[in-house]
mmCIF file of C-alpha atoms in Angstrom:
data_model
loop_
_atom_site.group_PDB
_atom_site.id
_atom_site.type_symbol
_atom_site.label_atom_id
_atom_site.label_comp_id
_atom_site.label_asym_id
_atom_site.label_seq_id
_atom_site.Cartn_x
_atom_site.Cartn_y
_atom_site.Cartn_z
ATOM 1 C CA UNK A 9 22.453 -46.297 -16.813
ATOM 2 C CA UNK A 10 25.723 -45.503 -17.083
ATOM 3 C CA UNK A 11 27.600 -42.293 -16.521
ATOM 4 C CA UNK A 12 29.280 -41.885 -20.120
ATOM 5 C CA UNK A 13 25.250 -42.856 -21.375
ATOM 6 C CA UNK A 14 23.553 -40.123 -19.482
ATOM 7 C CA UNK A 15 26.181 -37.603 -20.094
ATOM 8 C CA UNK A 16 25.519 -38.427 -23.863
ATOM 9 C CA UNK A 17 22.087 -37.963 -23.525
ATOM 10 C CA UNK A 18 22.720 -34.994 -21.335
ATOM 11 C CA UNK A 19 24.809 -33.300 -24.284
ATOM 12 C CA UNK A 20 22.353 -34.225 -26.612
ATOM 13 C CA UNK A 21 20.013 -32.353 -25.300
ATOM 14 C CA UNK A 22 21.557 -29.470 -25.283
ATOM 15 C CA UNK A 23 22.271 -29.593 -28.504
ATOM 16 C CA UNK A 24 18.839 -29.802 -29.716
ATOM 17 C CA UNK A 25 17.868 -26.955 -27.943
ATOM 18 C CA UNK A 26 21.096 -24.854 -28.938
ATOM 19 C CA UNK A 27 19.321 -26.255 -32.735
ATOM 20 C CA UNK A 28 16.234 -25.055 -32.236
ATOM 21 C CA UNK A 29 16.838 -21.498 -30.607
ATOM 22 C CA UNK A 30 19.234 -20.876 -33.195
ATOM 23 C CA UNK A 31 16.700 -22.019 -35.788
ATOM 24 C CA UNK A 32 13.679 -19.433 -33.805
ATOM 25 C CA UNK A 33 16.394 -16.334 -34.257
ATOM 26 C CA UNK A 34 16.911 -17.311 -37.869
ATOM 27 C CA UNK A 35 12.771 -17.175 -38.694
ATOM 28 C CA UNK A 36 12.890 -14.400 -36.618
ATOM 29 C CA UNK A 37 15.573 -12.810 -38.570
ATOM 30 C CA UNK A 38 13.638 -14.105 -41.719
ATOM 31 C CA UNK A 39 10.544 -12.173 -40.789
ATOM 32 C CA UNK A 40 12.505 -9.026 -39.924
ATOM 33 C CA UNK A 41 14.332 -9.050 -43.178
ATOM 34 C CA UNK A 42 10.468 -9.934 -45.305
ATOM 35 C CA UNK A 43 9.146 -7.032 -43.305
ATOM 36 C CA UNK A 44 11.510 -4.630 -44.276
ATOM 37 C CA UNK A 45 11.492 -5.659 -47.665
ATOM 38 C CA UNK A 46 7.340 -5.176 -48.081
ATOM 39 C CA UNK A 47 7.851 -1.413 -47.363
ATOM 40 C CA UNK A 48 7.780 -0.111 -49.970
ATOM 41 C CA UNK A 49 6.914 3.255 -52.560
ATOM 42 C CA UNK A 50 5.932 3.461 -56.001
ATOM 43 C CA UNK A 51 6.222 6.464 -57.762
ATOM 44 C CA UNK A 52 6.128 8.066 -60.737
ATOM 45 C CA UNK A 53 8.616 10.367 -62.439
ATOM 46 C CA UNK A 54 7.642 12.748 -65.406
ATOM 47 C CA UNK A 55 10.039 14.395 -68.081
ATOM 48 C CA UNK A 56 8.752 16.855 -70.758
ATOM 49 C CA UNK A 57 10.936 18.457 -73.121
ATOM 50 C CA UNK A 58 9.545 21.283 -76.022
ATOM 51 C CA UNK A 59 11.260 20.262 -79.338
ATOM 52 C CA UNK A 60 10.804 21.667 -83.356
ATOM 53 C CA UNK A 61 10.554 19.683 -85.877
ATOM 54 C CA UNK A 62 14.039 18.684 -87.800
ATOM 55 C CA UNK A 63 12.778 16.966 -90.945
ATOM 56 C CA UNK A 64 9.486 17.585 -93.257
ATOM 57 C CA UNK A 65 7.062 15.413 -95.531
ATOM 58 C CA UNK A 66 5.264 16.764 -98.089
ATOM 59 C CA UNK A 67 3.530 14.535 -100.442
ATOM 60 C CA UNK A 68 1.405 16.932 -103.290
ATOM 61 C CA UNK A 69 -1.057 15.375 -105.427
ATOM 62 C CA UNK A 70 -2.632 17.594 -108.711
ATOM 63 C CA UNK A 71 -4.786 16.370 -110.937
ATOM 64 C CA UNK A 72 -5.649 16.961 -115.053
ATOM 65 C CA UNK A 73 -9.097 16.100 -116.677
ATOM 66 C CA UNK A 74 -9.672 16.250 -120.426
ATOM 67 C CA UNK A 75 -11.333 13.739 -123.416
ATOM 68 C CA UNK A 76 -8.112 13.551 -125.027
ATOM 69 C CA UNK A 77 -5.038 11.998 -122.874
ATOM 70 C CA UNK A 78 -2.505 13.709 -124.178
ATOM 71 C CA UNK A 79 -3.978 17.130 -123.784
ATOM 72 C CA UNK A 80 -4.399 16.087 -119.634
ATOM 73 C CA UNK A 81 -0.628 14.672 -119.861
ATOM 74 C CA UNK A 82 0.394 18.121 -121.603
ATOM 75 C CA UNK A 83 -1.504 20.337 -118.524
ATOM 76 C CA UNK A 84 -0.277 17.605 -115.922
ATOM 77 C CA UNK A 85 3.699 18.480 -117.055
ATOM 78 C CA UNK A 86 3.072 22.112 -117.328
ATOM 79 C CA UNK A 87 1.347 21.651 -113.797
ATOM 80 C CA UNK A 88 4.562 20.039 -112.782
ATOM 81 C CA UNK A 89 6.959 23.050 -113.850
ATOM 82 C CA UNK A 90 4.611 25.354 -112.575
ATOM 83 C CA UNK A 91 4.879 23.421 -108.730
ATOM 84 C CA UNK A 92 8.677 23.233 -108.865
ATOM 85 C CA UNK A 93 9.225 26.475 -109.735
ATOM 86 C CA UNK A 94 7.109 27.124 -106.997
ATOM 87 C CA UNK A 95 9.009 25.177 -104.043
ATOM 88 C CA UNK A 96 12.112 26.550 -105.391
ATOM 89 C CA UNK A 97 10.548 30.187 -104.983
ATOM 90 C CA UNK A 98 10.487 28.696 -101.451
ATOM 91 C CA UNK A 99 14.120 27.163 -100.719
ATOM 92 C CA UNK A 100 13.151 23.773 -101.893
ATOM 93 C CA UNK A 101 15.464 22.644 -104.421
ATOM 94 C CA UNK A 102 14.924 19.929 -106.969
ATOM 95 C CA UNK A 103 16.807 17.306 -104.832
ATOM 96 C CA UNK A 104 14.400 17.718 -102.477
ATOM 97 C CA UNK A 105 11.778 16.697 -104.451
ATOM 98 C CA UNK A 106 10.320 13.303 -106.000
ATOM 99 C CA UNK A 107 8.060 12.463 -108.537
ATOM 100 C CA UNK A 108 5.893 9.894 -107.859
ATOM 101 C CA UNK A 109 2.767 7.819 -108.562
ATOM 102 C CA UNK A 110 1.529 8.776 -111.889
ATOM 103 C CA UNK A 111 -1.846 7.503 -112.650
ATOM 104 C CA UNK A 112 -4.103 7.627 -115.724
ATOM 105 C CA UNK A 113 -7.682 6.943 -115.064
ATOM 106 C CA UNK A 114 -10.343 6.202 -118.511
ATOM 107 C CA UNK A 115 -13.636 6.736 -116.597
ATOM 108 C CA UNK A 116 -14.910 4.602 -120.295
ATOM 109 C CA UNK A 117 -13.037 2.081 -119.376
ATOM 110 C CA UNK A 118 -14.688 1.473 -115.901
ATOM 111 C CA UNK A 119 -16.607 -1.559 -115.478
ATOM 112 C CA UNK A 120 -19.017 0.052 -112.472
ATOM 113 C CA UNK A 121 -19.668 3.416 -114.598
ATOM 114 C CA UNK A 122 -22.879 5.341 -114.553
ATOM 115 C CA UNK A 123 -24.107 8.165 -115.874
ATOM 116 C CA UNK A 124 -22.544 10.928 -117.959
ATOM 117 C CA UNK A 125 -18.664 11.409 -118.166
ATOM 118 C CA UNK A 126 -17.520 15.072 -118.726
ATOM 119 C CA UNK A 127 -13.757 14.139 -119.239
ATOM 120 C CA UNK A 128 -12.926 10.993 -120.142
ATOM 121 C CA UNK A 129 -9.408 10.838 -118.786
ATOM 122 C CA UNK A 130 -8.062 11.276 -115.316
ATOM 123 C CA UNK A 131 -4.352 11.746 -114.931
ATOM 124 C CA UNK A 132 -3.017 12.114 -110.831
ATOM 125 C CA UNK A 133 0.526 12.761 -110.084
ATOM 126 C CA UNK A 134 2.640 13.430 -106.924
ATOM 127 C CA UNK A 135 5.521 15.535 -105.955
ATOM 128 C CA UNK A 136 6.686 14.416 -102.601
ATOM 129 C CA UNK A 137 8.720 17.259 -101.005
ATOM 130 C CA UNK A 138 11.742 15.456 -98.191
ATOM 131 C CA UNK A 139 13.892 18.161 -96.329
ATOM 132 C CA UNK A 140 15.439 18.975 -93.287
ATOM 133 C CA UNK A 141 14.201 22.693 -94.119
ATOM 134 C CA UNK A 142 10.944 22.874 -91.884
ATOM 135 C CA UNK A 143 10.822 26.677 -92.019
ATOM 136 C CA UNK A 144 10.800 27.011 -95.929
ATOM 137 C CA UNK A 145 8.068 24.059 -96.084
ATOM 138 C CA UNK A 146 6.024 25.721 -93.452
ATOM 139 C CA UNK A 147 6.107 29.380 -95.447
ATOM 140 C CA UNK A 148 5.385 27.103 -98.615
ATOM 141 C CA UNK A 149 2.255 25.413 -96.786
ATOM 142 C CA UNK A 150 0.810 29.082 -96.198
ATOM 143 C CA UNK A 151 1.510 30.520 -99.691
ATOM 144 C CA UNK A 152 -0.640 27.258 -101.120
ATOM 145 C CA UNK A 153 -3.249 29.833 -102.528
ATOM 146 C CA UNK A 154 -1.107 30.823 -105.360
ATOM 147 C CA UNK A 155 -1.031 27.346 -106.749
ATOM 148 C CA UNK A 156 -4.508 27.636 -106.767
ATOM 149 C CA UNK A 157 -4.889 30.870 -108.446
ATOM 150 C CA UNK A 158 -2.711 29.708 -110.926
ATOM 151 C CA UNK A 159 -5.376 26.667 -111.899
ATOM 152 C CA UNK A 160 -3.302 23.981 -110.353
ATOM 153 C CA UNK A 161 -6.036 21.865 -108.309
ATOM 154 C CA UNK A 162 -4.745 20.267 -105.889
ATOM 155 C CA UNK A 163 -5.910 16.656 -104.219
ATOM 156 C CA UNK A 164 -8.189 15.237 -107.391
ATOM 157 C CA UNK A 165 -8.696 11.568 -106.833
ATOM 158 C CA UNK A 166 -5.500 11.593 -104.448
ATOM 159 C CA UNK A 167 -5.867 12.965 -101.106
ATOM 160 C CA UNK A 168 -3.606 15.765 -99.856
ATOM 161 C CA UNK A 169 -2.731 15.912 -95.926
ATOM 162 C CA UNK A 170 -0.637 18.960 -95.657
ATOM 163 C CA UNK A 171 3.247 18.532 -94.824
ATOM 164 C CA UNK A 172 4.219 16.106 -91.685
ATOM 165 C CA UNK A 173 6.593 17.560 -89.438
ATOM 166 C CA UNK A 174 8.827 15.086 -88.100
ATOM 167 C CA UNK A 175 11.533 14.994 -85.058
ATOM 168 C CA UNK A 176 14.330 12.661 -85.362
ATOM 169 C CA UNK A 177 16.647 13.892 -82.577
ATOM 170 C CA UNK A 178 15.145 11.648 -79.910
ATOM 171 C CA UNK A 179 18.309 9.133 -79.251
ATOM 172 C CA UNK A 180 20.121 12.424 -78.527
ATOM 173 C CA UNK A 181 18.169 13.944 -75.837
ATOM 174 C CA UNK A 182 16.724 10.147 -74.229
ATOM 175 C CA UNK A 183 19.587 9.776 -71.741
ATOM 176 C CA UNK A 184 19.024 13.159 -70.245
ATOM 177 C CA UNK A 185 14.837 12.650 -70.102
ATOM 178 C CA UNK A 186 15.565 9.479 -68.544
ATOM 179 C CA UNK A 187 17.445 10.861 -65.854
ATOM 180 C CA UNK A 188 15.581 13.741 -65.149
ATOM 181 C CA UNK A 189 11.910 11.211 -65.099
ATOM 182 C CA UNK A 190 14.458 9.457 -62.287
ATOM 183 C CA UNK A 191 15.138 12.349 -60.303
ATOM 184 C CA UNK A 192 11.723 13.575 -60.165
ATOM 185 C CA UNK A 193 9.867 10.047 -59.164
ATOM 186 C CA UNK A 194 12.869 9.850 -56.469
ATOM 187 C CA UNK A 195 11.882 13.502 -55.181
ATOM 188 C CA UNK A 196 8.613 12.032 -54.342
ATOM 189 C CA UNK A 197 9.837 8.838 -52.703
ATOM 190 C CA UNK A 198 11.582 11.294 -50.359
ATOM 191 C CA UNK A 199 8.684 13.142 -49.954
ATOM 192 C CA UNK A 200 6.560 9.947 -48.782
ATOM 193 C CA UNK A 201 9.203 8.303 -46.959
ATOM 194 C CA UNK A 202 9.704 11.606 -44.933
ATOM 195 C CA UNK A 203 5.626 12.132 -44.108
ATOM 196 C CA UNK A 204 5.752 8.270 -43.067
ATOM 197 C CA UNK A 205 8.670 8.825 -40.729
ATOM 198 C CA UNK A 206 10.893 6.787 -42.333
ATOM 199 C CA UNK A 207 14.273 7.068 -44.800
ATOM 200 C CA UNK A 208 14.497 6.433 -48.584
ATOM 201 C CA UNK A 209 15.735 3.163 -49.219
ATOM 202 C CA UNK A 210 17.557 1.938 -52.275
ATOM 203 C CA UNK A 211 15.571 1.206 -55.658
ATOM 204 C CA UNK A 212 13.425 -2.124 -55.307
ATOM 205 C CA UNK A 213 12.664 -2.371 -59.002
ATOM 206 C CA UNK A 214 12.524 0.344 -62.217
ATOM 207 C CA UNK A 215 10.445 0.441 -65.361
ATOM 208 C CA UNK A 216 11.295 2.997 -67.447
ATOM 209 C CA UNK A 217 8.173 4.158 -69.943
ATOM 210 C CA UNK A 218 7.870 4.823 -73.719
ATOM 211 C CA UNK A 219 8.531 7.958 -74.845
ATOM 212 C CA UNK A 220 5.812 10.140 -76.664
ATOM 213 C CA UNK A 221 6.020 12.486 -78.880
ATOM 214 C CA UNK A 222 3.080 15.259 -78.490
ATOM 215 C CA UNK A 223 1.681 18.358 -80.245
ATOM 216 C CA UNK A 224 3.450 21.028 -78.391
ATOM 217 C CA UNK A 225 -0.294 22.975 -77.529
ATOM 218 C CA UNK A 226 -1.462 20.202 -76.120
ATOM 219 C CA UNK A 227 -4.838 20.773 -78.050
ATOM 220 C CA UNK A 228 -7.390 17.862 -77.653
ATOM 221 C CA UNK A 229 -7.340 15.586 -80.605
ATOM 222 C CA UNK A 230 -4.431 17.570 -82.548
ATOM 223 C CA UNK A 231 -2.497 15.834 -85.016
ATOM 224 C CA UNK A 232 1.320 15.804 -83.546
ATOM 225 C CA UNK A 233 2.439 15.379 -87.583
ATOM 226 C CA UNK A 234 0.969 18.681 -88.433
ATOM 227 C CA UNK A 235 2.746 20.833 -85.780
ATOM 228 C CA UNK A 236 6.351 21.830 -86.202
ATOM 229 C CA UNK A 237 6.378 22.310 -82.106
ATOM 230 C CA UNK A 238 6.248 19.179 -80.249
ATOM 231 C CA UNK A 239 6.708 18.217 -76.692
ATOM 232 C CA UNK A 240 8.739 14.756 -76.137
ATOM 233 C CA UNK A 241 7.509 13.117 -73.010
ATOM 234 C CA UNK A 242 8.632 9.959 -70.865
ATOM 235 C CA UNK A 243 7.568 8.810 -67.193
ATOM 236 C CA UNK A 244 9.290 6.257 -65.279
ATOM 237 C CA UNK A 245 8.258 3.667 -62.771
ATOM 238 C CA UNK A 246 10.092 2.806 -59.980
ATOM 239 C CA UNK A 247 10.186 1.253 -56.196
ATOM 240 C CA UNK A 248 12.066 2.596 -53.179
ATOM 241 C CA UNK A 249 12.367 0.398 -50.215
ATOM 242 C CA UNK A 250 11.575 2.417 -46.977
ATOM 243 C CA UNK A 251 13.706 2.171 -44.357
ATOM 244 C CA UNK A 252 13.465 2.813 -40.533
#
């Protein structure tokens, strides 16, 4: 063997092993970094806000009954007056107001019929009420009993729900909820990373939640359309890496 040979196999061999301990602190470095990265907290952060109602539905359905159709037609249109003059008694003006859905109904005329008919014809109509007055609809809602007094009756062959109280104001007050959902989850990261004797990390991954709107009593099983008080409500997901 010559010299220049086994100095060429001597550096050679060196450089393998400089290879392969710089390839052990690299998977060691590897394993460090993967370890750091699985710890870890999920939380979750809750935002409630109490908001009224900005905009109301009101759809009211009456009904007339007679034998002859123009004597139902003659009571539905004095019916009609009588229910305008009424909302306007109230703050609701005419351009608040629709007509709508007009039907005649000749109980004769049914295919399916059985048994005696007391008035042949059936006329429905509705008056839906659309305004960003909640208050006057509300104090309209409670004064219904006058209507009936008066011999207006109400639902028929329609069905009458009672105003829907709506909130459109939610793009407005999202970027705030959102924020404060993010605060509050990141409170408790703090809170766990501290009891696990570590530090708060940055954010590993967020998921922000849908937002709900909510009767504002919280009631079991109450309709959130019916209340004028709502609570608007979003929680937020997120992932804070814990650090040593």
């Amino acid at each position: 063997m010559t010299q220049s040979s086994g100095f060429a196999k001597v550096f050679a061999a060196i450089v393998v092993a400089v290879g392969i301990a710089a390839s052990g602190w690299m998977v060691g470095q590897g394993i460090e970094n993967m370890r750091s990265l699985d710890r870890f907290v999920t939380v979750k952060g809750l935002a409630e806000r109490d908001v009224k109602a900005d905009k109301a539905v009101w759809p009211m359905t009456y009904v007339a009954t007679d034998d002859v159709l123009q004597n139902a037609q003659a009571k539905i249109d004095a019916d009609t007056k009588t229910l305008l003059d009424f909302l306007a008694s109230h703050g609701i003006t005419r351009d608040q107001t629709e007509l709508q859905n007009l039907q005649v109904t000749d109980q004769l005329a049914q295919a399916y019929r059985s048994g005696p008919v007391e008035s042949r014809f059936i006329v429905n109509q509705t008056i839906q009420v659309r305004t960003d007055d909640v208050d006057a609809v509300v104090a309209a809602s409670q004064d219904i009993g006058k209507l009936l007094q008066g011999g207006i009756v109400l639902g028929g062959q329609g069905y009458n729900p009672g105003p829907s109280y709506l909130f459109t104001g939610l793009n407005a007050i999202k970027p705030d909820m959102i924020a404060a959902a993010t605060a509050n989850a990141r409170e408790a990261a703090m809170q766990f990373a501290t009891d696990s004797g570590g530090q708060l990390g940055g954010i590993r991954r967020a998921t922000q939640g849908l937002f709900q709107i909510l009767a504002g009593d919280g009631a079991p099983n109450m309709n959130e359309a019916s209340q004028i008080n709502k609570t608007v409500r979003v929680v937020t997901t997120m992932e804070y890496l814990i650090e040593d």
